[in-house]
């Protein structure tokens, strides 16, 4: 995995609007197979090339939630990082991710509510210049005062 900063925690007192973190990951056949095993989603569009070739995707694609999981990794490991609690996430899937694609998951701080320890984050994933997923997350950020 390729990311821009070490893993850890950025407490809410140190967050700033516009702060961004990312990671990049090549999606492998093994990733898709493991996700199918863990999630029990064995839809053949993810696992069977012959089946998938006859779909609108014209080939196998990764599970959308596998891609979304990369956003979760940025939030849980980098921004805000360890101790963060997910409160909500919207997702819009814009384009397929295929085995072998390099996905870049990005998270950017949009708003900070210090009183409630709530942070709203813009989230997106890209393959090259193509946005494949976009959304917004609301999290409870760790605090120097309470954690």
PDB file of C-alpha atoms in Angstrom:
ATOM      1  CA  UNK A   1       0.000   0.000   0.000  1.00  0.00           C
ATOM      2  CA  UNK A   2       1.243   3.463  -0.862  1.00  0.00           C
ATOM      3  CA  UNK A   3       0.111   6.332   1.308  1.00  0.00           C
ATOM      4  CA  UNK A   4       1.233   9.855   2.021  1.00  0.00           C
ATOM      5  CA  UNK A   5       1.740   9.807   5.785  1.00  0.00           C
ATOM      6  CA  UNK A   6       2.450   7.414   8.608  1.00  0.00           C
ATOM      7  CA  UNK A   7      -0.436   5.776  10.346  1.00  0.00           C
ATOM      8  CA  UNK A   8      -1.580   7.072  13.717  1.00  0.00           C
ATOM      9  CA  UNK A   9      -3.906   9.738  15.040  1.00  0.00           C
ATOM     10  CA  UNK A  10      -4.617  13.383  14.341  1.00  0.00           C
ATOM     11  CA  UNK A  11      -6.764  14.614  17.247  1.00  0.00           C
ATOM     12  CA  UNK A  12      -9.631  16.984  16.546  1.00  0.00           C
ATOM     13  CA  UNK A  13      -7.723  19.867  18.129  1.00  0.00           C
ATOM     14  CA  UNK A  14      -5.101  19.525  15.367  1.00  0.00           C
ATOM     15  CA  UNK A  15      -7.431  19.047  12.384  1.00  0.00           C
ATOM     16  CA  UNK A  16      -7.796  21.819   9.812  1.00  0.00           C
ATOM     17  CA  UNK A  17     -10.298  22.411   7.019  1.00  0.00           C
ATOM     18  CA  UNK A  18      -8.779  21.204   3.744  1.00  0.00           C
ATOM     19  CA  UNK A  19      -6.417  18.700   5.372  1.00  0.00           C
ATOM     20  CA  UNK A  20      -6.106  15.704   3.024  1.00  0.00           C
ATOM     21  CA  UNK A  21      -4.705  12.196   3.281  1.00  0.00           C
ATOM     22  CA  UNK A  22      -4.696   9.302   0.817  1.00  0.00           C
ATOM     23  CA  UNK A  23      -3.553   5.795   0.117  1.00  0.00           C
ATOM     24  CA  UNK A  24      -3.100   3.877  -3.107  1.00  0.00           C
ATOM     25  CA  UNK A  25      -3.600   0.173  -3.637  1.00  0.00           C
ATOM     26  CA  UNK A  26      -3.466  -2.166  -6.600  1.00  0.00           C
ATOM     27  CA  UNK A  27      -6.637  -4.279  -6.574  1.00  0.00           C
ATOM     28  CA  UNK A  28      -5.689  -7.909  -7.121  1.00  0.00           C
ATOM     29  CA  UNK A  29      -7.632 -11.048  -7.916  1.00  0.00           C
ATOM     30  CA  UNK A  30      -6.743 -12.201  -4.392  1.00  0.00           C
ATOM     31  CA  UNK A  31      -8.272  -9.025  -2.881  1.00  0.00           C
ATOM     32  CA  UNK A  32     -11.525  -9.698  -4.742  1.00  0.00           C
ATOM     33  CA  UNK A  33     -11.564 -13.359  -3.765  1.00  0.00           C
ATOM     34  CA  UNK A  34     -10.862 -12.556  -0.095  1.00  0.00           C
ATOM     35  CA  UNK A  35     -13.558  -9.876  -0.056  1.00  0.00           C
ATOM     36  CA  UNK A  36     -16.039 -12.357  -1.559  1.00  0.00           C
ATOM     37  CA  UNK A  37     -15.097 -14.866   1.138  1.00  0.00           C
ATOM     38  CA  UNK A  38     -15.437 -12.433   4.041  1.00  0.00           C
ATOM     39  CA  UNK A  39     -18.564 -10.654   2.792  1.00  0.00           C
ATOM     40  CA  UNK A  40     -20.186 -13.791   1.321  1.00  0.00           C
ATOM     41  CA  UNK A  41     -20.914 -11.715  -1.821  1.00  0.00           C
ATOM     42  CA  UNK A  42     -20.063 -14.203  -4.543  1.00  0.00           C
ATOM     43  CA  UNK A  43     -21.803 -12.364  -7.388  1.00  0.00           C
ATOM     44  CA  UNK A  44     -20.232 -13.797 -10.570  1.00  0.00           C
ATOM     45  CA  UNK A  45     -19.623 -10.296 -11.973  1.00  0.00           C
ATOM     46  CA  UNK A  46     -16.742 -10.200  -9.476  1.00  0.00           C
ATOM     47  CA  UNK A  47     -15.480 -13.770  -9.779  1.00  0.00           C
ATOM     48  CA  UNK A  48     -16.352 -15.296 -13.171  1.00  0.00           C
ATOM     49  CA  UNK A  49     -14.777 -13.715 -16.251  1.00  0.00           C
ATOM     50  CA  UNK A  50     -17.026 -15.604 -18.696  1.00  0.00           C
ATOM     51  CA  UNK A  51     -20.149 -14.423 -16.899  1.00  0.00           C
ATOM     52  CA  UNK A  52     -18.866 -10.865 -16.419  1.00  0.00           C
ATOM     53  CA  UNK A  53     -17.901 -10.493 -20.089  1.00  0.00           C
ATOM     54  CA  UNK A  54     -21.618 -10.586 -20.986  1.00  0.00           C
ATOM     55  CA  UNK A  55     -22.576  -7.815 -18.524  1.00  0.00           C
ATOM     56  CA  UNK A  56     -22.597  -4.045 -19.053  1.00  0.00           C
ATOM     57  CA  UNK A  57     -19.067  -4.036 -17.565  1.00  0.00           C
ATOM     58  CA  UNK A  58     -17.703  -6.391 -20.251  1.00  0.00           C
ATOM     59  CA  UNK A  59     -15.427  -8.041 -17.693  1.00  0.00           C
ATOM     60  CA  UNK A  60     -14.890  -8.650 -14.013  1.00  0.00           C
ATOM     61  CA  UNK A  61     -15.088  -5.796 -11.535  1.00  0.00           C
ATOM     62  CA  UNK A  62     -14.165  -5.409  -7.891  1.00  0.00           C
ATOM     63  CA  UNK A  63     -16.894  -5.179  -5.266  1.00  0.00           C
ATOM     64  CA  UNK A  64     -17.918  -1.569  -4.737  1.00  0.00           C
ATOM     65  CA  UNK A  65     -17.609  -2.016  -0.998  1.00  0.00           C
ATOM     66  CA  UNK A  66     -14.032  -3.255  -1.416  1.00  0.00           C
ATOM     67  CA  UNK A  67     -13.242   0.104  -2.995  1.00  0.00           C
ATOM     68  CA  UNK A  68     -15.173   1.897  -0.235  1.00  0.00           C
ATOM     69  CA  UNK A  69     -13.119  -0.019   2.312  1.00  0.00           C
ATOM     70  CA  UNK A  70     -10.049   1.888   1.147  1.00  0.00           C
ATOM     71  CA  UNK A  71     -11.753   5.107   2.255  1.00  0.00           C
ATOM     72  CA  UNK A  72     -12.347   3.487   5.639  1.00  0.00           C
ATOM     73  CA  UNK A  73      -8.638   2.625   5.818  1.00  0.00           C
ATOM     74  CA  UNK A  74      -7.627   6.263   5.266  1.00  0.00           C
ATOM     75  CA  UNK A  75     -10.103   7.438   7.912  1.00  0.00           C
ATOM     76  CA  UNK A  76      -9.175   4.766  10.452  1.00  0.00           C
ATOM     77  CA  UNK A  77      -5.418   4.895   9.924  1.00  0.00           C
ATOM     78  CA  UNK A  78      -4.581   8.462   8.872  1.00  0.00           C
ATOM     79  CA  UNK A  79      -7.310  11.130   9.005  1.00  0.00           C
ATOM     80  CA  UNK A  80      -8.317  11.424  11.769  1.00  0.00           C
ATOM     81  CA  UNK A  81      -6.812   7.966  12.364  1.00  0.00           C
ATOM     82  CA  UNK A  82      -6.719   5.606  15.308  1.00  0.00           C
ATOM     83  CA  UNK A  83      -9.642   6.094  17.681  1.00  0.00           C
ATOM     84  CA  UNK A  84     -11.973   7.508  15.025  1.00  0.00           C
ATOM     85  CA  UNK A  85     -15.575   6.248  15.091  1.00  0.00           C
ATOM     86  CA  UNK A  86     -17.625   6.187  11.882  1.00  0.00           C
ATOM     87  CA  UNK A  87     -21.061   7.805  12.278  1.00  0.00           C
ATOM     88  CA  UNK A  88     -22.142   7.761   8.637  1.00  0.00           C
ATOM     89  CA  UNK A  89     -21.016   7.515   5.042  1.00  0.00           C
ATOM     90  CA  UNK A  90     -22.645   8.295   1.720  1.00  0.00           C
ATOM     91  CA  UNK A  91     -21.328   6.606  -1.400  1.00  0.00           C
ATOM     92  CA  UNK A  92     -21.914   7.101  -5.081  1.00  0.00           C
ATOM     93  CA  UNK A  93     -20.282   4.585  -7.400  1.00  0.00           C
ATOM     94  CA  UNK A  94     -19.262   6.384 -10.589  1.00  0.00           C
ATOM     95  CA  UNK A  95     -17.238   3.808 -12.546  1.00  0.00           C
ATOM     96  CA  UNK A  96     -16.045   0.217 -12.122  1.00  0.00           C
ATOM     97  CA  UNK A  97     -12.771  -0.849 -10.538  1.00  0.00           C
ATOM     98  CA  UNK A  98     -11.143  -3.810 -12.253  1.00  0.00           C
ATOM     99  CA  UNK A  99      -8.553  -6.333 -11.139  1.00  0.00           C
ATOM    100  CA  UNK A 100      -5.146  -4.742 -11.618  1.00  0.00           C
ATOM    101  CA  UNK A 101      -6.364  -1.148 -11.188  1.00  0.00           C
ATOM    102  CA  UNK A 102      -4.421   1.208  -8.934  1.00  0.00           C
ATOM    103  CA  UNK A 103      -7.016   2.905  -6.724  1.00  0.00           C
ATOM    104  CA  UNK A 104      -6.257   6.140  -4.913  1.00  0.00           C
ATOM    105  CA  UNK A 105      -8.552   6.713  -1.904  1.00  0.00           C
ATOM    106  CA  UNK A 106      -8.627  10.330  -0.702  1.00  0.00           C
ATOM    107  CA  UNK A 107     -10.173  11.956   2.366  1.00  0.00           C
ATOM    108  CA  UNK A 108     -10.421  15.735   2.912  1.00  0.00           C
ATOM    109  CA  UNK A 109     -11.667  17.602   5.994  1.00  0.00           C
ATOM    110  CA  UNK A 110     -14.734  19.709   5.080  1.00  0.00           C
ATOM    111  CA  UNK A 111     -16.155  20.798   8.443  1.00  0.00           C
ATOM    112  CA  UNK A 112     -15.229  20.462  12.109  1.00  0.00           C
ATOM    113  CA  UNK A 113     -17.678  20.682  15.023  1.00  0.00           C
ATOM    114  CA  UNK A 114     -15.391  20.874  18.042  1.00  0.00           C
ATOM    115  CA  UNK A 115     -18.259  20.883  20.558  1.00  0.00           C
ATOM    116  CA  UNK A 116     -19.623  17.553  19.309  1.00  0.00           C
ATOM    117  CA  UNK A 117     -16.240  16.161  18.108  1.00  0.00           C
ATOM    118  CA  UNK A 118     -17.861  15.628  14.691  1.00  0.00           C
ATOM    119  CA  UNK A 119     -15.873  15.935  11.496  1.00  0.00           C
ATOM    120  CA  UNK A 120     -17.315  15.843   7.986  1.00  0.00           C
ATOM    121  CA  UNK A 121     -14.978  14.451   5.357  1.00  0.00           C
ATOM    122  CA  UNK A 122     -15.201  14.512   1.563  1.00  0.00           C
ATOM    123  CA  UNK A 123     -14.305  11.051   0.298  1.00  0.00           C
ATOM    124  CA  UNK A 124     -13.405   9.829  -3.160  1.00  0.00           C
ATOM    125  CA  UNK A 125     -11.552   7.110  -5.002  1.00  0.00           C
ATOM    126  CA  UNK A 126      -9.868   7.449  -8.362  1.00  0.00           C
ATOM    127  CA  UNK A 127      -8.370   5.157 -10.964  1.00  0.00           C
ATOM    128  CA  UNK A 128      -6.046   7.433 -12.890  1.00  0.00           C
ATOM    129  CA  UNK A 129      -8.038  10.623 -13.464  1.00  0.00           C
ATOM    130  CA  UNK A 130     -11.399   8.834 -13.293  1.00  0.00           C
ATOM    131  CA  UNK A 131     -13.452   9.262 -10.116  1.00  0.00           C
ATOM    132  CA  UNK A 132     -14.829   5.792  -9.390  1.00  0.00           C
ATOM    133  CA  UNK A 133     -16.449   6.584  -6.026  1.00  0.00           C
ATOM    134  CA  UNK A 134     -17.397   9.760  -4.203  1.00  0.00           C
ATOM    135  CA  UNK A 135     -19.185  10.535  -0.992  1.00  0.00           C
ATOM    136  CA  UNK A 136     -19.098  12.088   2.416  1.00  0.00           C
ATOM    137  CA  UNK A 137     -18.275  10.651   5.833  1.00  0.00           C
ATOM    138  CA  UNK A 138     -19.180  11.925   9.282  1.00  0.00           C
ATOM    139  CA  UNK A 139     -16.954  10.717  12.089  1.00  0.00           C
ATOM    140  CA  UNK A 140     -16.428  11.159  15.799  1.00  0.00           C
ATOM    141  CA  UNK A 141     -12.802  12.265  16.013  1.00  0.00           C
ATOM    142  CA  UNK A 142     -10.448  11.414  18.854  1.00  0.00           C
ATOM    143  CA  UNK A 143      -9.624  14.262  21.222  1.00  0.00           C
ATOM    144  CA  UNK A 144      -6.536  15.053  23.216  1.00  0.00           C
ATOM    145  CA  UNK A 145      -8.879  15.979  26.090  1.00  0.00           C
ATOM    146  CA  UNK A 146     -10.959  12.813  26.272  1.00  0.00           C
ATOM    147  CA  UNK A 147      -9.033   9.895  24.784  1.00  0.00           C
TER     148      UNK A 147
END
